[in-house]
Every structure is written in C-alpha cells, then in structure tokens.
Amino acid sequence: MNYATAAALALSVVLAGLGAAQRVDSAGLDWCRAVPVERAFCRALVIAVPAGTLRLAVADTDARRARGLMGVAVVPHGEGMLFVFPDAVDTERDFWMKDTIVPLDMIFIRVDGTISAIAANVPASKPGTSDAAVARRAGLGRYVLELGAGGARRSGLRVGNRLTLPPLPAA
C-alpha cells in the first residue's frame, strides 16, 4: 500500500470514528475546549469548509458556552470554537463579546448544518466594558461557530452553505 492510499484509509477511519465516538476518541482524549487548539493536548473537531478545513474547540456545556473565547488573545487562522446547544432545534441565539479581546466572525448554523447568518468582524470588548456597550449579535440555529475576524471569508463560508458536523451531544 502506498503512502497516499494509507493516508486516505487512515483519514476515513478517523472520520468514521468521529460519528461513533461523539465526545471522546479511542485514546481517551476529550474534545479541545480552548483556542488555540494547536497548543493543547486534545482532539480538535475538524470540519470541511469550502476553502479547506477548520480545527475547532467545542463548547458543549453551559460553563464552556458562557466562557467561550473570553480572554483569548489570538484565534489562529483555521481555528475557532463551535458552540453546541442541548436543544436540538433551531432557535434564536444571542451572543455577545463580553471580555472577548479580539474581533470575531460569528456563524449561525441550523440543525441540518446550513449557515443561516454570518456576523462578520464583531468588535472586541475590553475587560471592564459596561454590559450595555458590549457588541451583540443574534442568529437562528443550533450551533454557533466563532472564528477570528475575517475567518468566515477566508474559509469560503456564506449564508446557505451546508456544513457536515458529527453528532455532538451537549449538556
């Protein structure tokens, strides 16, 4: 078996395992919870996008969703955080930039993986900014993907694109 065939086989095994292993892979590694994922000893959620792939941390509990990307100084290109909500229905999601010190793109994704809205270049907020002055955005979906500002454009993401996400339980 040549290298390309072996690599393709290994990738298909990994991708097949993502659906079955929902939260923890066979080595016992949990989903990444923080960005940048490149520096963490964890398993990034890798999803295909029109311009390549994204490596994502997963926020799947109330505490992780509340913390999000607060205090993160850099969101590297090709990385971000996927917020997963326990109610497996499309609903209006309200997000804000409280103590988020880098501007972000927020991508709202429906249950079926269709992008319903993109809030591009949402401005950062300094710690201590009054709640009334913090930038807020809303959109319809079960998931919200946060990338560094410009990340949606660089990834080729547009409203109406459909992303394939593995089963992701949330608490």
PDB file of C-alpha atoms in Angstrom:
ATOM      1  CA  MET A   1       0.000   0.000   0.000  1.00  0.00           C
ATOM      2  CA  ASN A   2       1.471   3.374  -0.982  1.00  0.00           C
ATOM      3  CA  TYR A   3       1.563   6.437   1.268  1.00  0.00           C
ATOM      4  CA  ALA A   4      -1.431   8.169  -0.366  1.00  0.00           C
ATOM      5  CA  THR A   5      -3.602   5.056  -0.013  1.00  0.00           C
ATOM      6  CA  ALA A   6      -2.547   4.558   3.607  1.00  0.00           C
ATOM      7  CA  ALA A   7      -3.233   8.220   4.407  1.00  0.00           C
ATOM      8  CA  ALA A   8      -6.671   8.063   2.768  1.00  0.00           C
ATOM      9  CA  LEU A   9      -7.509   4.888   4.696  1.00  0.00           C
ATOM     10  CA  ALA A  10      -6.366   6.433   7.979  1.00  0.00           C
ATOM     11  CA  LEU A  11      -8.429   9.564   7.315  1.00  0.00           C
ATOM     12  CA  SER A  12     -11.543   7.522   6.537  1.00  0.00           C
ATOM     13  CA  VAL A  13     -11.107   5.581   9.790  1.00  0.00           C
ATOM     14  CA  VAL A  14     -10.722   8.836  11.743  1.00  0.00           C
ATOM     15  CA  LEU A  15     -13.766  10.403  10.094  1.00  0.00           C
ATOM     16  CA  ALA A  16     -15.866   7.292  10.663  1.00  0.00           C
ATOM     17  CA  GLY A  17     -14.779   7.310  14.292  1.00  0.00           C
ATOM     18  CA  LEU A  18     -15.902  10.892  14.785  1.00  0.00           C
ATOM     19  CA  GLY A  19     -19.527   9.954  14.347  1.00  0.00           C
ATOM     20  CA  ALA A  20     -19.326   6.981  16.686  1.00  0.00           C
ATOM     21  CA  ALA A  21     -17.065   8.496  19.314  1.00  0.00           C
ATOM     22  CA  GLN A  22     -19.129  11.615  19.883  1.00  0.00           C
ATOM     23  CA  ARG A  23     -17.088  13.142  22.732  1.00  0.00           C
ATOM     24  CA  VAL A  24     -14.058  11.013  23.499  1.00  0.00           C
ATOM     25  CA  ASP A  25     -11.888   9.173  20.992  1.00  0.00           C
ATOM     26  CA  SER A  26     -10.406   5.703  21.415  1.00  0.00           C
ATOM     27  CA  ALA A  27      -7.296   7.135  23.063  1.00  0.00           C
ATOM     28  CA  GLY A  28      -9.471   8.789  25.708  1.00  0.00           C
ATOM     29  CA  LEU A  29      -8.840  12.327  24.503  1.00  0.00           C
ATOM     30  CA  ASP A  30     -11.683  14.766  25.045  1.00  0.00           C
ATOM     31  CA  TRP A  31     -12.633  17.480  22.543  1.00  0.00           C
ATOM     32  CA  CYS A  32     -10.472  20.580  22.711  1.00  0.00           C
ATOM     33  CA  ARG A  33     -12.042  23.177  24.988  1.00  0.00           C
ATOM     34  CA  ALA A  34      -9.775  26.142  24.299  1.00  0.00           C
ATOM     35  CA  VAL A  35      -8.171  28.024  21.437  1.00  0.00           C
ATOM     36  CA  PRO A  36      -5.508  27.842  20.099  1.00  0.00           C
ATOM     37  CA  VAL A  37      -6.051  24.103  19.700  1.00  0.00           C
ATOM     38  CA  GLU A  38      -2.601  23.623  18.184  1.00  0.00           C
ATOM     39  CA  ARG A  39      -1.033  24.021  21.649  1.00  0.00           C
ATOM     40  CA  ALA A  40      -3.474  21.799  23.544  1.00  0.00           C
ATOM     41  CA  PHE A  41      -3.253  18.061  24.176  1.00  0.00           C
ATOM     42  CA  CYS A  42      -6.744  17.361  22.951  1.00  0.00           C
ATOM     43  CA  ARG A  43      -8.708  16.281  19.927  1.00  0.00           C
ATOM     44  CA  ALA A  44      -9.827  19.151  17.695  1.00  0.00           C
ATOM     45  CA  LEU A  45     -13.115  18.824  15.850  1.00  0.00           C
ATOM     46  CA  VAL A  46     -12.078  19.023  12.198  1.00  0.00           C
ATOM     47  CA  ILE A  47     -14.730  20.104   9.703  1.00  0.00           C
ATOM     48  CA  ALA A  48     -14.546  20.651   5.962  1.00  0.00           C
ATOM     49  CA  VAL A  49     -15.315  24.141   4.642  1.00  0.00           C
ATOM     50  CA  PRO A  50     -15.281  25.401   1.040  1.00  0.00           C
ATOM     51  CA  ALA A  51     -11.677  26.675   1.309  1.00  0.00           C
ATOM     52  CA  GLY A  52     -10.195  23.761   3.297  1.00  0.00           C
ATOM     53  CA  THR A  53     -10.715  22.628   6.885  1.00  0.00           C
ATOM     54  CA  LEU A  54     -11.226  24.179  10.303  1.00  0.00           C
ATOM     55  CA  ARG A  55      -9.854  22.841  13.593  1.00  0.00           C
ATOM     56  CA  LEU A  56     -12.296  23.645  16.366  1.00  0.00           C
ATOM     57  CA  ALA A  57     -12.606  23.596  20.117  1.00  0.00           C
ATOM     58  CA  VAL A  58     -16.078  22.550  21.304  1.00  0.00           C
ATOM     59  CA  ALA A  59     -18.175  24.413  23.879  1.00  0.00           C
ATOM     60  CA  ASP A  60     -20.888  21.915  24.837  1.00  0.00           C
ATOM     61  CA  THR A  61     -21.816  22.774  28.442  1.00  0.00           C
ATOM     62  CA  ASP A  62     -23.324  25.910  29.994  1.00  0.00           C
ATOM     63  CA  ALA A  63     -19.998  26.787  31.629  1.00  0.00           C
ATOM     64  CA  ARG A  64     -17.991  26.309  28.410  1.00  0.00           C
ATOM     65  CA  ARG A  65     -20.535  28.243  26.350  1.00  0.00           C
ATOM     66  CA  ALA A  66     -20.525  31.099  28.899  1.00  0.00           C
ATOM     67  CA  ARG A  67     -16.692  31.278  28.860  1.00  0.00           C
ATOM     68  CA  GLY A  68     -16.329  30.878  25.089  1.00  0.00           C
ATOM     69  CA  LEU A  69     -13.391  32.869  23.760  1.00  0.00           C
ATOM     70  CA  MET A  70     -13.232  35.363  26.647  1.00  0.00           C
ATOM     71  CA  GLY A  71      -9.678  36.479  27.262  1.00  0.00           C
ATOM     72  CA  VAL A  72      -8.251  34.649  24.228  1.00  0.00           C
ATOM     73  CA  ALA A  73      -5.547  36.903  22.754  1.00  0.00           C
ATOM     74  CA  VAL A  74      -5.316  35.226  19.330  1.00  0.00           C
ATOM     75  CA  VAL A  75      -7.609  32.986  17.307  1.00  0.00           C
ATOM     76  CA  PRO A  76      -5.271  31.449  14.716  1.00  0.00           C
ATOM     77  CA  HIS A  77      -6.340  31.194  11.076  1.00  0.00           C
ATOM     78  CA  GLY A  78      -8.146  27.905  10.521  1.00  0.00           C
ATOM     79  CA  GLU A  79      -9.125  27.562  14.185  1.00  0.00           C
ATOM     80  CA  GLY A  80     -12.153  28.564  16.207  1.00  0.00           C
ATOM     81  CA  MET A  81     -14.810  27.406  18.643  1.00  0.00           C
ATOM     82  CA  LEU A  82     -18.090  25.633  17.934  1.00  0.00           C
ATOM     83  CA  PHE A  83     -20.858  26.280  20.450  1.00  0.00           C
ATOM     84  CA  VAL A  84     -23.251  23.329  20.690  1.00  0.00           C
ATOM     85  CA  PHE A  85     -26.610  23.697  22.425  1.00  0.00           C
ATOM     86  CA  PRO A  86     -28.571  20.852  24.058  1.00  0.00           C
ATOM     87  CA  ASP A  87     -31.892  21.695  22.447  1.00  0.00           C
ATOM     88  CA  ALA A  88     -31.632  20.001  19.055  1.00  0.00           C
ATOM     89  CA  VAL A  89     -33.797  22.627  17.354  1.00  0.00           C
ATOM     90  CA  ASP A  90     -33.183  25.856  15.506  1.00  0.00           C
ATOM     91  CA  THR A  91     -33.794  28.804  17.781  1.00  0.00           C
ATOM     92  CA  GLU A  92     -32.644  32.415  18.015  1.00  0.00           C
ATOM     93  CA  ARG A  93     -29.196  32.526  19.629  1.00  0.00           C
ATOM     94  CA  ASP A  94     -27.995  35.760  21.204  1.00  0.00           C
ATOM     95  CA  PHE A  95     -24.224  36.172  21.507  1.00  0.00           C
ATOM     96  CA  TRP A  96     -22.137  38.959  22.949  1.00  0.00           C
ATOM     97  CA  MET A  97     -18.476  39.893  23.122  1.00  0.00           C
ATOM     98  CA  LYS A  98     -18.146  40.315  26.905  1.00  0.00           C
ATOM     99  CA  ASP A  99     -14.413  40.282  27.768  1.00  0.00           C
ATOM    100  CA  THR A 100     -13.607  38.999  24.266  1.00  0.00           C
ATOM    101  CA  ILE A 101     -10.441  40.869  23.387  1.00  0.00           C
ATOM    102  CA  VAL A 102     -10.201  40.024  19.668  1.00  0.00           C
ATOM    103  CA  PRO A 103     -12.791  40.778  16.962  1.00  0.00           C
ATOM    104  CA  LEU A 104     -14.652  37.693  15.745  1.00  0.00           C
ATOM    105  CA  ASP A 105     -16.879  36.348  12.998  1.00  0.00           C
ATOM    106  CA  MET A 106     -19.987  34.570  14.311  1.00  0.00           C
ATOM    107  CA  ILE A 107     -21.536  31.949  12.044  1.00  0.00           C
ATOM    108  CA  PHE A 108     -25.025  30.729  12.977  1.00  0.00           C
ATOM    109  CA  ILE A 109     -25.696  27.159  11.838  1.00  0.00           C
ATOM    110  CA  ARG A 110     -29.005  25.298  11.690  1.00  0.00           C
ATOM    111  CA  VAL A 111     -29.558  21.723  12.900  1.00  0.00           C
ATOM    112  CA  ASP A 112     -29.092  20.440   9.328  1.00  0.00           C
ATOM    113  CA  GLY A 113     -25.716  22.235   9.011  1.00  0.00           C
ATOM    114  CA  THR A 114     -26.961  25.116   6.845  1.00  0.00           C
ATOM    115  CA  ILE A 115     -25.453  28.515   7.624  1.00  0.00           C
ATOM    116  CA  SER A 116     -28.344  30.865   8.399  1.00  0.00           C
ATOM    117  CA  ALA A 117     -26.385  34.050   9.199  1.00  0.00           C
ATOM    118  CA  ILE A 118     -22.860  35.411   9.429  1.00  0.00           C
ATOM    119  CA  ALA A 119     -21.977  38.345  11.673  1.00  0.00           C
ATOM    120  CA  ALA A 120     -18.596  39.457  10.350  1.00  0.00           C
ATOM    121  CA  ASN A 121     -15.947  41.389  12.259  1.00  0.00           C
ATOM    122  CA  VAL A 122     -17.884  41.758  15.504  1.00  0.00           C
ATOM    123  CA  PRO A 123     -15.838  44.235  17.561  1.00  0.00           C
ATOM    124  CA  ALA A 124     -13.873  43.133  20.617  1.00  0.00           C
ATOM    125  CA  SER A 125     -14.544  44.492  24.096  1.00  0.00           C
ATOM    126  CA  LYS A 126     -12.045  45.412  26.768  1.00  0.00           C
ATOM    127  CA  PRO A 127     -12.411  43.826  30.195  1.00  0.00           C
ATOM    128  CA  GLY A 128     -14.492  46.141  32.326  1.00  0.00           C
ATOM    129  CA  THR A 129     -16.624  47.428  29.430  1.00  0.00           C
ATOM    130  CA  SER A 130     -20.179  48.016  30.638  1.00  0.00           C
ATOM    131  CA  ASP A 131     -22.628  45.328  29.560  1.00  0.00           C
ATOM    132  CA  ALA A 132     -24.670  47.909  27.650  1.00  0.00           C
ATOM    133  CA  ALA A 133     -21.632  48.798  25.499  1.00  0.00           C
ATOM    134  CA  VAL A 134     -20.642  45.209  24.582  1.00  0.00           C
ATOM    135  CA  ALA A 135     -21.302  44.220  20.934  1.00  0.00           C
ATOM    136  CA  ARG A 136     -24.118  41.699  20.463  1.00  0.00           C
ATOM    137  CA  ARG A 137     -25.276  39.628  17.505  1.00  0.00           C
ATOM    138  CA  ALA A 138     -28.101  37.122  17.021  1.00  0.00           C
ATOM    139  CA  GLY A 139     -28.986  34.439  14.528  1.00  0.00           C
ATOM    140  CA  LEU A 140     -31.003  31.278  14.051  1.00  0.00           C
ATOM    141  CA  GLY A 141     -29.548  27.827  14.632  1.00  0.00           C
ATOM    142  CA  ARG A 142     -28.481  25.061  16.983  1.00  0.00           C
ATOM    143  CA  TYR A 143     -24.777  25.844  16.621  1.00  0.00           C
ATOM    144  CA  VAL A 144     -22.674  28.989  16.567  1.00  0.00           C
ATOM    145  CA  LEU A 145     -19.164  28.955  15.144  1.00  0.00           C
ATOM    146  CA  GLU A 146     -16.731  31.679  16.197  1.00  0.00           C
ATOM    147  CA  LEU A 147     -13.652  32.413  14.108  1.00  0.00           C
ATOM    148  CA  GLY A 148     -11.182  35.276  14.212  1.00  0.00           C
ATOM    149  CA  ALA A 149     -12.414  38.312  12.254  1.00  0.00           C
ATOM    150  CA  GLY A 150     -12.192  37.570   8.530  1.00  0.00           C
ATOM    151  CA  GLY A 151     -12.167  33.821   9.140  1.00  0.00           C
ATOM    152  CA  ALA A 152     -15.575  33.223   7.554  1.00  0.00           C
ATOM    153  CA  ARG A 153     -14.472  34.934   4.332  1.00  0.00           C
ATOM    154  CA  ARG A 154     -11.084  33.159   4.271  1.00  0.00           C
ATOM    155  CA  SER A 155     -12.841  29.821   4.802  1.00  0.00           C
ATOM    156  CA  GLY A 156     -15.258  30.479   1.930  1.00  0.00           C
ATOM    157  CA  LEU A 157     -18.280  30.420   4.243  1.00  0.00           C
ATOM    158  CA  ARG A 158     -21.500  32.028   3.002  1.00  0.00           C
ATOM    159  CA  VAL A 159     -25.112  32.031   4.102  1.00  0.00           C
ATOM    160  CA  GLY A 160     -26.730  28.942   2.586  1.00  0.00           C
ATOM    161  CA  ASN A 161     -23.552  26.778   2.681  1.00  0.00           C
ATOM    162  CA  ARG A 162     -24.124  23.434   4.354  1.00  0.00           C
ATOM    163  CA  LEU A 163     -21.513  22.059   6.761  1.00  0.00           C
ATOM    164  CA  THR A 164     -21.278  18.439   7.813  1.00  0.00           C
ATOM    165  CA  LEU A 165     -20.997  18.109  11.597  1.00  0.00           C
ATOM    166  CA  PRO A 166     -20.712  14.831  13.507  1.00  0.00           C
ATOM    167  CA  PRO A 167     -23.262  14.050  16.215  1.00  0.00           C
ATOM    168  CA  LEU A 168     -22.389  16.414  19.076  1.00  0.00           C
ATOM    169  CA  PRO A 169     -24.248  15.966  22.352  1.00  0.00           C
ATOM    170  CA  ALA A 170     -24.447  18.955  24.660  1.00  0.00           C
ATOM    171  CA  ALA A 171     -25.391  19.482  28.268  1.00  0.00           C
TER     172      ALA A 171
END
